[in-house]
Coordinates of C-alpha atoms and ligand atoms in Angstrom, one line a residue:
Chain A
M1 CA -4.4 34.3 -13.2
K2 CA -6.0 32.7 -16.3
P3 CA -5.2 35.1 -19.2
A4 CA -1.7 35.3 -20.7
P5 CA 0.1 38.5 -19.8
F6 CA -0.6 41.7 -21.8
D7 CA 0.0 45.4 -21.6
Y8 CA -2.9 47.6 -20.8
V9 CA -3.4 51.1 -22.2
R10 CA -6.2 53.6 -22.0
P11 CA -6.0 56.1 -25.0
D12 CA -7.5 59.5 -24.7
S13 CA -9.2 59.7 -28.0
V14 CA -10.5 57.4 -30.8
A15 CA -7.7 58.7 -33.1
H16 CA -5.1 57.7 -30.5
A17 CA -6.7 54.3 -30.1
C18 CA -6.6 53.7 -33.8
E19 CA -3.0 54.8 -33.9
L20 CA -2.1 52.3 -31.2
L21 CA -4.1 49.6 -32.9
A22 CA -2.5 50.1 -36.3
A23 CA 1.0 50.2 -34.7
D24 CA 0.8 46.7 -33.3
E25 CA -0.8 43.7 -35.0
D26 CA -1.1 41.9 -31.7
A27 CA -3.0 44.7 -30.1
R28 CA -6.8 44.4 -29.5
L29 CA -9.5 46.8 -28.5
I30 CA -11.4 46.1 -25.3
A31 CA -14.6 47.8 -24.3
G32 CA -17.2 45.9 -22.1
G33 CA -15.1 42.7 -22.4
Q34 CA -18.0 40.4 -22.0
T35 CA -16.9 38.2 -24.9
L36 CA -13.2 39.1 -25.1
V37 CA -12.4 38.4 -21.4
P38 CA -13.7 34.8 -21.5
M39 CA -11.6 34.3 -24.6
L40 CA -8.6 35.6 -22.8
A41 CA -9.4 33.4 -19.8
M42 CA -9.4 30.4 -22.0
R43 CA -6.4 31.7 -23.9
L44 CA -8.3 31.5 -27.2
A45 CA -7.0 35.1 -27.6
R46 CA -3.5 36.2 -26.5
P47 CA -3.1 39.8 -27.4
A48 CA 0.1 41.6 -26.5
V49 CA -1.7 44.9 -25.8
L50 CA -5.3 45.7 -24.7
I51 CA -6.4 49.1 -25.8
D52 CA -9.3 50.1 -23.5
I53 CA -11.8 52.4 -25.3
Y54 CA -14.6 51.9 -22.8
R55 CA -14.5 55.3 -21.3
L56 CA -13.9 57.4 -24.4
P57 CA -16.8 59.9 -24.2
E58 CA -16.9 60.3 -28.0
L59 CA -17.9 56.7 -28.4
S60 CA -20.7 56.6 -25.9
G61 CA -24.2 57.9 -26.0
I62 CA -27.4 57.9 -27.9
R63 CA -28.3 60.8 -30.3
L64 CA -30.8 61.6 -33.0
E65 CA -29.3 62.5 -36.4
G66 CA -31.8 63.1 -39.1
D67 CA -33.8 60.0 -39.6
A68 CA -31.5 57.8 -37.6
L69 CA -30.9 57.0 -34.0
V70 CA -27.1 56.8 -33.6
I71 CA -25.9 54.6 -30.7
G72 CA -22.2 55.1 -29.8
A73 CA -20.2 51.9 -29.9
T74 CA -19.4 51.8 -26.2
T75 CA -23.0 52.6 -25.1
R76 CA -23.8 49.9 -22.6
Q77 CA -26.5 47.5 -23.6
M78 CA -28.1 48.2 -20.2
H79 CA -28.3 52.0 -20.9
A80 CA -29.8 51.3 -24.4
E81 CA -32.3 49.0 -22.7
R82 CA -33.3 51.7 -20.2
S83 CA -33.3 54.6 -22.8
K84 CA -36.5 56.4 -23.5
Q85 CA -35.2 57.4 -26.9
V86 CA -34.6 53.8 -27.9
A87 CA -38.0 52.8 -26.6
D88 CA -39.7 55.6 -28.5
S89 CA -37.9 55.5 -31.9
L90 CA -36.3 52.0 -32.0
P91 CA -39.0 49.8 -30.5
L92 CA -37.5 46.7 -32.2
L93 CA -34.2 47.2 -30.5
A94 CA -35.9 47.9 -27.2
R95 CA -37.8 44.6 -27.6
A96 CA -34.6 42.6 -28.5
L97 CA -32.3 44.0 -25.8
P98 CA -33.6 42.0 -22.8
W99 CA -32.7 38.9 -24.8
V100 CA -29.0 39.9 -25.0
G101 CA -26.9 37.9 -22.5
H102 CA -28.0 38.4 -18.9
L103 CA -28.5 41.6 -16.9
P104 CA -25.0 41.3 -15.3
T105 CA -23.4 41.1 -18.8
R106 CA -25.6 43.8 -20.3
T107 CA -24.4 46.1 -17.4
R108 CA -20.9 46.2 -19.1
G109 CA -21.5 44.7 -22.5
T110 CA -21.7 47.3 -25.3
V111 CA -23.9 47.8 -28.4
G112 CA -20.9 48.2 -30.6
G113 CA -19.1 45.3 -29.0
S114 CA -22.0 42.9 -29.9
V115 CA -21.9 44.2 -33.5
A116 CA -18.2 43.9 -33.8
N117 CA -18.3 40.4 -32.4
A118 CA -20.8 39.3 -35.1
D119 CA -22.1 36.2 -33.4
P120 CA -24.7 34.7 -35.9
S121 CA -27.2 34.2 -33.1
A122 CA -26.8 37.7 -31.5
E123 CA -29.8 39.9 -31.2
I124 CA -28.3 43.4 -31.8
P125 CA -26.7 42.4 -35.2
L126 CA -30.1 40.8 -36.1
V127 CA -31.9 44.1 -35.4
A128 CA -29.2 46.0 -37.3
V129 CA -29.6 43.8 -40.4
T130 CA -33.4 43.8 -40.2
L131 CA -33.6 47.6 -40.1
G132 CA -30.7 48.1 -42.5
A133 CA -28.5 50.0 -40.0
Q134 CA -25.2 51.6 -41.0
I135 CA -22.0 50.8 -39.1
D136 CA -19.6 53.7 -38.5
I137 CA -16.0 52.8 -38.6
T138 CA -12.8 54.9 -37.9
N139 CA -9.3 54.0 -38.9
P140 CA -6.1 56.0 -39.2
D141 CA -7.2 57.2 -42.6
G142 CA -10.5 58.6 -41.5
A143 CA -14.1 57.7 -40.9
S144 CA -16.5 55.7 -43.0
S145 CA -19.8 53.9 -42.8
M146 CA -21.2 50.7 -44.3
P147 CA -24.5 48.9 -44.4
A148 CA -25.0 46.2 -41.8
D149 CA -25.6 43.7 -44.6
D150 CA -22.0 44.3 -46.0
F151 CA -20.5 44.5 -42.5
F152 CA -21.4 41.0 -41.4
I153 CA -19.8 38.4 -43.6
G154 CA -19.9 35.2 -41.5
P155 CA -19.8 33.7 -38.0
M156 CA -17.6 36.1 -35.9
L157 CA -16.5 37.6 -39.2
T158 CA -16.9 41.2 -40.3
S159 CA -15.5 43.5 -42.9
V160 CA -13.5 45.5 -40.4
M161 CA -9.8 45.7 -41.3
P162 CA -6.9 45.6 -38.9
G163 CA -6.7 49.1 -37.4
D164 CA -10.5 49.7 -37.8
C165 CA -12.6 50.7 -34.8
V166 CA -16.4 50.5 -34.9
T167 CA -17.5 53.9 -33.5
A168 CA -21.3 53.8 -33.8
V169 CA -24.4 52.1 -35.2
R170 CA -27.0 54.2 -37.1
F171 CA -30.4 52.7 -36.9
P172 CA -33.0 54.2 -39.3
I173 CA -36.2 55.4 -37.6
W174 CA -39.4 54.6 -39.4
Q175 CA -41.5 57.7 -39.6
Q176 CA -44.9 56.2 -40.5
A177 CA -47.8 56.8 -38.1
H178 CA -48.5 53.1 -37.2
V179 CA -45.3 51.1 -36.7
G180 CA -45.3 47.8 -34.8
T181 CA -42.6 45.3 -33.9
G182 CA -42.4 41.6 -33.0
F183 CA -39.5 39.6 -31.6
H184 CA -39.3 35.9 -30.9
E185 CA -36.4 33.6 -29.9
V186 CA -35.9 30.0 -29.1
S187 CA -33.0 28.9 -26.9
A188 CA -32.2 26.2 -24.5
R189 CA -32.2 28.4 -21.5
K190 CA -33.1 32.0 -20.8
S191 CA -30.7 34.3 -22.6
D192 CA -28.6 31.5 -24.0
F193 CA -27.5 31.5 -27.6
A194 CA -30.6 31.6 -29.9
F195 CA -31.2 28.5 -32.1
V196 CA -33.5 30.8 -34.0
A197 CA -34.4 34.4 -33.5
A198 CA -36.9 36.4 -35.6
A199 CA -37.3 40.2 -35.6
A200 CA -40.1 42.0 -37.5
Q201 CA -41.1 45.6 -38.0
V202 CA -44.1 46.7 -40.1
A203 CA -45.9 49.9 -40.8
L204 CA -49.7 50.0 -41.6
D205 CA -51.7 52.7 -43.2
D206 CA -54.9 54.1 -41.5
D207 CA -56.9 51.3 -42.9
G208 CA -54.7 48.7 -41.4
R209 CA -53.0 47.7 -44.6
C210 CA -49.3 47.0 -44.6
I211 CA -47.2 49.7 -46.3
A212 CA -43.7 48.5 -45.2
A213 CA -42.4 45.3 -43.7
A214 CA -39.0 44.0 -42.6
L215 CA -38.2 40.5 -41.2
G216 CA -34.8 39.3 -40.1
I217 CA -33.8 35.8 -39.0
G218 CA -30.8 35.1 -36.8
G219 CA -29.1 31.9 -35.5
V220 CA -30.0 29.9 -38.6
G221 CA -27.2 30.5 -41.0
D222 CA -23.7 32.0 -40.6
R223 CA -25.1 35.5 -40.0
A224 CA -28.4 37.3 -39.5
I225 CA -30.3 37.6 -42.8
R226 CA -33.0 40.0 -43.8
L227 CA -35.7 38.2 -45.8
D228 CA -37.8 39.6 -48.6
V229 CA -41.4 39.9 -47.3
D230 CA -42.6 42.6 -49.7
G231 CA -45.4 40.3 -50.6
L232 CA -47.1 41.6 -47.4
I233 CA -47.5 45.1 -48.8
G234 CA -51.2 45.8 -49.0
E235 CA -52.1 42.9 -46.8
R236 CA -53.9 43.1 -43.4
A237 CA -52.9 41.5 -40.1
D238 CA -55.2 38.6 -40.5
S239 CA -53.9 37.7 -43.9
A240 CA -54.0 34.0 -44.6
K241 CA -51.0 34.5 -46.9
L242 CA -48.7 35.5 -44.1
R243 CA -47.2 32.1 -43.3
D244 CA -46.8 31.3 -47.1
I245 CA -45.0 34.6 -47.6
V246 CA -42.6 33.8 -44.8
A247 CA -42.2 30.2 -45.9
A248 CA -41.3 31.3 -49.4
A249 CA -38.9 34.0 -48.1
T250 CA -37.0 31.6 -45.8
T251 CA -36.0 29.4 -48.8
V252 CA -32.9 31.6 -49.1
L253 CA -31.7 30.5 -45.6
E254 CA -28.9 28.0 -45.3
P255 CA -29.4 26.4 -42.0
T256 CA -26.7 24.3 -40.4
S257 CA -27.0 21.4 -37.9
D258 CA -25.2 21.3 -34.6
L259 CA -25.4 19.6 -31.3
H260 CA -28.4 21.7 -30.3
A261 CA -30.6 21.7 -33.3
T262 CA -30.8 20.1 -36.8
A263 CA -30.9 22.2 -39.9
D264 CA -34.4 20.9 -40.6
Y265 CA -35.6 21.9 -37.1
R266 CA -34.1 25.4 -37.5
M267 CA -35.8 25.9 -40.8
R268 CA -39.2 24.9 -39.4
V269 CA -38.8 27.1 -36.3
A270 CA -37.6 30.0 -38.6
V271 CA -40.9 29.9 -40.5
T272 CA -43.0 29.7 -37.3
L273 CA -41.2 32.4 -35.4
G274 CA -41.0 34.6 -38.5
T275 CA -44.7 34.3 -38.9
R276 CA -45.4 35.0 -35.3
A277 CA -43.0 38.0 -35.2
L278 CA -44.8 39.5 -38.2
Q279 CA -48.3 38.8 -36.7
D280 CA -47.2 40.5 -33.4
A281 CA -45.8 43.4 -35.3
M282 CA -49.1 43.9 -37.2
A283 CA -51.1 43.6 -34.0
D284 CA -48.7 46.0 -32.3
A285 CA -49.0 48.5 -35.2
R286 CA -52.8 48.4 -35.0
G287 CA -52.5 49.1 -31.3
D288 CA -53.8 45.8 -30.0
A289 CA -52.7 44.5 -26.7
R290 CA -48.9 43.9 -26.5
P291 CA -48.1 40.4 -27.5
N292 CA -45.7 38.5 -25.5
S293 CA -42.6 37.0 -27.0
G294 CA -41.0 34.4 -24.7
H295 CA -40.1 30.9 -25.6
H296 CA -37.6 28.4 -24.3
A297 CA -37.2 25.1 -26.0
Chain B
M1 CA 0.4 48.6 -12.7
K2 CA -1.5 50.7 -10.1
A3 CA -5.3 50.2 -9.6
T4 CA -7.3 52.4 -7.3
L5 CA -10.4 50.6 -6.1
K6 CA -13.2 51.9 -4.0
V7 CA -14.7 48.9 -2.4
N8 CA -17.5 49.1 0.1
G9 CA -16.8 52.8 0.6
R10 CA -13.1 52.4 1.3
T11 CA -10.5 53.4 -1.3
T12 CA -7.3 51.3 -1.7
T13 CA -4.5 51.5 -4.2
I14 CA -3.0 48.1 -5.2
D15 CA -0.2 47.1 -7.5
V16 CA -1.4 44.4 -9.9
E17 CA -0.6 42.9 -13.3
P18 CA -3.1 44.1 -15.9
R19 CA -4.3 40.5 -16.4
K20 CA -5.5 40.2 -12.8
T21 CA -9.3 40.2 -12.7
L22 CA -11.2 42.3 -10.2
L23 CA -12.3 39.0 -8.7
D24 CA -8.7 37.9 -8.0
A25 CA -7.8 41.4 -6.8
L26 CA -10.7 41.5 -4.3
R27 CA -9.8 38.0 -3.0
D28 CA -6.0 38.1 -3.1
D29 CA -5.1 41.7 -2.6
L30 CA -8.0 42.9 -0.4
G31 CA -8.8 39.7 1.4
L32 CA -12.4 40.0 0.5
V33 CA -13.1 36.4 -0.2
G34 CA -16.9 36.6 -0.1
S35 CA -16.8 37.0 -3.9
H36 CA -16.5 33.4 -5.1
A37 CA -14.6 32.1 -8.1
G38 CA -16.7 29.6 -10.0
C39 CA -16.1 29.3 -13.7
E40 CA -13.9 32.4 -14.0
H41 CA -15.1 33.0 -17.5
G42 CA -18.5 34.6 -17.1
V43 CA -21.0 31.9 -17.0
C44 CA -21.9 31.1 -13.4
G45 CA -22.4 34.4 -11.5
A46 CA -20.6 33.3 -8.3
C47 CA -18.3 36.3 -8.7
T48 CA -21.1 38.9 -9.0
V49 CA -20.4 42.3 -7.4
L50 CA -22.1 45.6 -7.8
L51 CA -20.5 48.4 -9.8
D52 CA -22.3 51.7 -9.1
G53 CA -25.2 49.5 -7.9
D54 CA -25.6 47.3 -10.9
P55 CA -24.5 43.6 -10.9
V56 CA -21.5 42.7 -12.9
R57 CA -19.3 39.6 -13.1
S58 CA -16.0 40.5 -11.4
C59 CA -14.2 37.8 -13.4
L60 CA -15.0 39.7 -16.6
I61 CA -13.4 43.0 -15.6
F62 CA -9.7 43.6 -14.9
A63 CA -8.7 45.3 -11.7
V64 CA -7.0 48.0 -13.7
Q65 CA -10.4 48.8 -15.4
A66 CA -12.3 49.2 -12.1
D67 CA -11.1 52.6 -10.9
G68 CA -13.7 55.2 -10.3
Y69 CA -16.7 52.9 -9.6
E70 CA -18.4 52.3 -6.3
I71 CA -17.7 48.6 -5.9
T72 CA -20.0 46.7 -3.5
T73 CA -19.1 43.1 -2.4
I74 CA -21.1 40.9 -0.2
E75 CA -19.0 42.1 2.7
G76 CA -20.4 45.6 2.2
L77 CA -24.1 44.7 2.5
A78 CA -24.4 44.1 6.2
P79 CA -25.6 47.3 8.0
A80 CA -23.2 46.7 10.9
P81 CA -20.7 44.0 12.1
G82 CA -22.6 40.9 13.2
E83 CA -25.8 42.0 11.5
L84 CA -27.4 40.9 8.3
S85 CA -29.1 42.9 5.6
V86 CA -32.8 42.3 5.0
V87 CA -31.9 40.2 1.9
Q88 CA -29.3 38.2 3.7
D89 CA -31.6 37.5 6.5
A90 CA -34.4 36.5 4.1
F91 CA -32.0 33.9 2.6
C92 CA -31.5 32.4 6.1
E93 CA -35.2 32.5 6.9
T94 CA -36.3 30.7 3.7
H95 CA -33.3 28.3 3.5
G96 CA -32.2 30.0 0.3
L97 CA -28.8 28.4 0.5
Q98 CA -27.2 25.1 1.0
C99 CA -23.5 25.0 0.2
G100 CA -23.4 28.7 -0.1
Y101 CA -21.2 29.0 -3.1
C102 CA -23.6 30.8 -5.3
T103 CA -25.1 32.8 -2.3
P104 CA -23.1 36.0 -2.4
G105 CA -23.8 36.4 -6.1
M106 CA -27.5 35.6 -5.6
I107 CA -27.8 38.0 -2.7
L108 CA -26.1 40.9 -4.5
T109 CA -28.2 40.3 -7.6
G110 CA -31.4 40.2 -5.5
H111 CA -30.3 43.3 -3.6
A112 CA -29.7 45.2 -6.9
L113 CA -33.1 44.1 -8.2
L114 CA -34.9 45.3 -5.1
Q115 CA -33.1 48.7 -5.3
R116 CA -34.6 49.3 -8.8
N117 CA -37.9 47.4 -8.4
P118 CA -39.4 47.2 -4.9
D119 CA -42.3 45.1 -6.1
P120 CA -40.9 42.5 -8.5
S121 CA -43.1 39.7 -9.9
R122 CA -41.9 36.1 -9.7
D123 CA -40.9 36.4 -13.3
D124 CA -38.9 39.6 -12.7
I125 CA -37.0 37.7 -9.9
V126 CA -36.4 34.6 -12.1
D127 CA -35.2 36.9 -14.9
A128 CA -32.9 38.8 -12.5
I129 CA -31.1 35.6 -11.2
S130 CA -31.2 33.8 -14.6
G131 CA -27.4 34.5 -15.0
N132 CA -26.5 32.9 -11.6
I133 CA -26.1 29.2 -11.3
C134 CA -26.9 27.3 -8.2
R135 CA -26.2 23.5 -8.0
C136 CA -27.9 22.9 -4.7
T137 CA -31.2 24.6 -4.0
G138 CA -33.2 24.1 -7.2
Y139 CA -33.7 27.9 -7.1
G140 CA -37.2 27.7 -5.5
Q141 CA -36.1 28.9 -2.1
I142 CA -33.8 31.6 -3.6
V143 CA -36.8 33.1 -5.4
E144 CA -38.8 32.8 -2.2
A145 CA -36.0 34.6 -0.3
I146 CA -36.1 37.5 -2.7
E147 CA -39.9 37.7 -2.6
F148 CA -39.8 37.6 1.2
A149 CA -37.1 40.3 1.4
A150 CA -39.1 42.5 -1.1
D151 CA -42.2 42.1 1.1
R152 CA -40.3 43.0 4.2
L153 CA -38.7 46.0 2.6
R154 CA -42.0 47.3 1.2
K155 CA -43.7 47.0 4.5
A156 CA -40.8 48.3 6.5
N157 CA -41.5 51.9 5.8
A158 CA -45.0 51.8 4.5
P159 CA -47.7 54.0 6.0
R160 CA -49.7 51.7 8.1
D161 CA -53.3 50.9 7.9
L162 CA -54.9 51.4 11.3
T163 CA -58.0 49.4 10.6
G164 CA -56.3 46.2 9.5
S165 CA -58.9 45.8 6.8
D166 CA -56.3 45.0 4.1
A167 CA -54.6 41.7 4.9
N168 CA -51.8 42.5 2.4
Q169 CA -50.9 45.8 4.1
P170 CA -48.9 46.1 7.3
H171 CA -51.2 47.3 10.1
V172 CA -50.9 48.2 13.7
D173 CA -53.5 47.2 16.2
P174 CA -54.7 50.5 17.8
A175 CA -54.5 48.7 21.1
A176 CA -50.8 48.3 20.7
A177 CA -50.2 51.8 22.1
T178 CA -51.5 50.6 25.5
D179 CA -50.5 47.1 25.2
A180 CA -46.8 47.2 25.4
P181 CA -45.3 43.9 26.5
Q182 CA -44.8 43.7 30.2
Q183 CA -41.4 42.1 29.8
G184 CA -39.1 41.1 27.0
V185 CA -39.7 41.8 23.4
L186 CA -42.3 40.2 21.3
E187 CA -41.3 37.9 18.5
A188 CA -42.0 39.5 15.1
A189 CA -44.7 36.9 14.3
E190 CA -46.4 37.5 17.6
A191 CA -46.3 41.2 17.2
D192 CA -48.4 41.0 14.1
T193 CA -51.3 39.2 15.8
P194 CA -53.9 41.3 17.6
H195 CA -52.8 42.2 21.1
G196 CA -49.4 40.7 20.5
G197 CA -51.0 37.2 20.7
R198 CA -52.4 38.0 24.2
S199 CA -56.1 38.3 24.5
Ligands
FES301 S1 -16.7 33.2 -11.7 FE1 -17.4 34.9 -12.7 S2 -19.1 34.2 -13.8 FE2 -18.3 32.4 -13.0
FES302 S1 -26.3 26.9 -2.5 FE1 -24.8 25.5 -3.3 S2 -24.6 26.4 -5.3 FE2 -26.2 27.5 -4.6

């Protein structure tokens, strides 16, 4: 057996889970386990207690609340990927989900788990930042919510405090008539960690002019970043300015070099993928044929 | 700690440490050694089993978490002792395996794909097995095996075209009714040719 020994408990409510978590600083939550179990197997993590929240009904499921689609933390990535609600109201998430891990990890991996894990190249945090999602958190003192941009603070680092449990992610739904999305990613192999990922969502008016635009870039810095592309407002899909707007926006990125890609390469790819994602989103919003978004380096 | 597992239709309760993965429990406690231990940290797919019909990595779930699911291992695929499932048989036919280490995971993944999508494109198949590593075959014959199995399964229960005008559809030669073989059973390939290959 590869992991170090631990105790296993399955609490019957979120409140109970938070109590157990707060009572023992060596306790950890487990849900889908697709990141935690490898860490246990390599003994990079050695919790004394695993608190299994995977089957708590209050944490799972997809529901509409006002202008937001609320996805419970332990909703499986596979279920979100197959959900008609997600396809209809969160097309950007629907487009990004097939890029998350592999099917056999999406079967058990959860939406909230990916958010709480905060990998800088992960797709779900990227969509959360791009759309300005809110992350719901419960701890023994009660429930609260914070914007994704404040939640993610660095690689595998979030603002959750000991004893906090992420309970749901609230993705805002754009209500405009013509909304389109684009998603591009470059990685070494299918579903491997992204060197660069770009997620874009735009809304056009009836004349095909942009009235809202969001672009997020993942994998480049220490967390996913939403860029300022408000320069696009009023522009059309064929705008010659598009690439310049993206290039100007990406100057805030702080790319790092590693074994896989240099900072310079990441920067260039970020501009290219960001531009393509926005172009696709514009075309999608106009109802043109669905663009395709696959790339492997 | 007790774990009650329903594997291939049979329910067994075992006593395991919480840190024992489902993979180790299947192999050590239930003797089902068809699920292979490769990396044991979620990157190779050799340990793939089905949980309620969907592929998962059995090295990334602890046995104590696996109660209440219908678990299917490679041992549960064959329709009867000594027989092979259509997907298993297709792997033999197309030489979809060499050392066989990745094979149970590949077959279960292919099986799960065909349950959801009876007519997968080559890309769908490549995508489905993208989480399974094979160090021998180069993948070509594995993709071919799943394509072949899909074709057989689609044709197995399809209404047949009696005219034979569509080469991609299974068809019966109308003469087959009167043309039963005199002795023995026709090879499958022979049976597909007009008059069972006899003029
Ligand atoms: S042994 Fe489970 S994925 Fe490699
Ligand atoms: S047949 Fe040897 S690893 Fe696939």
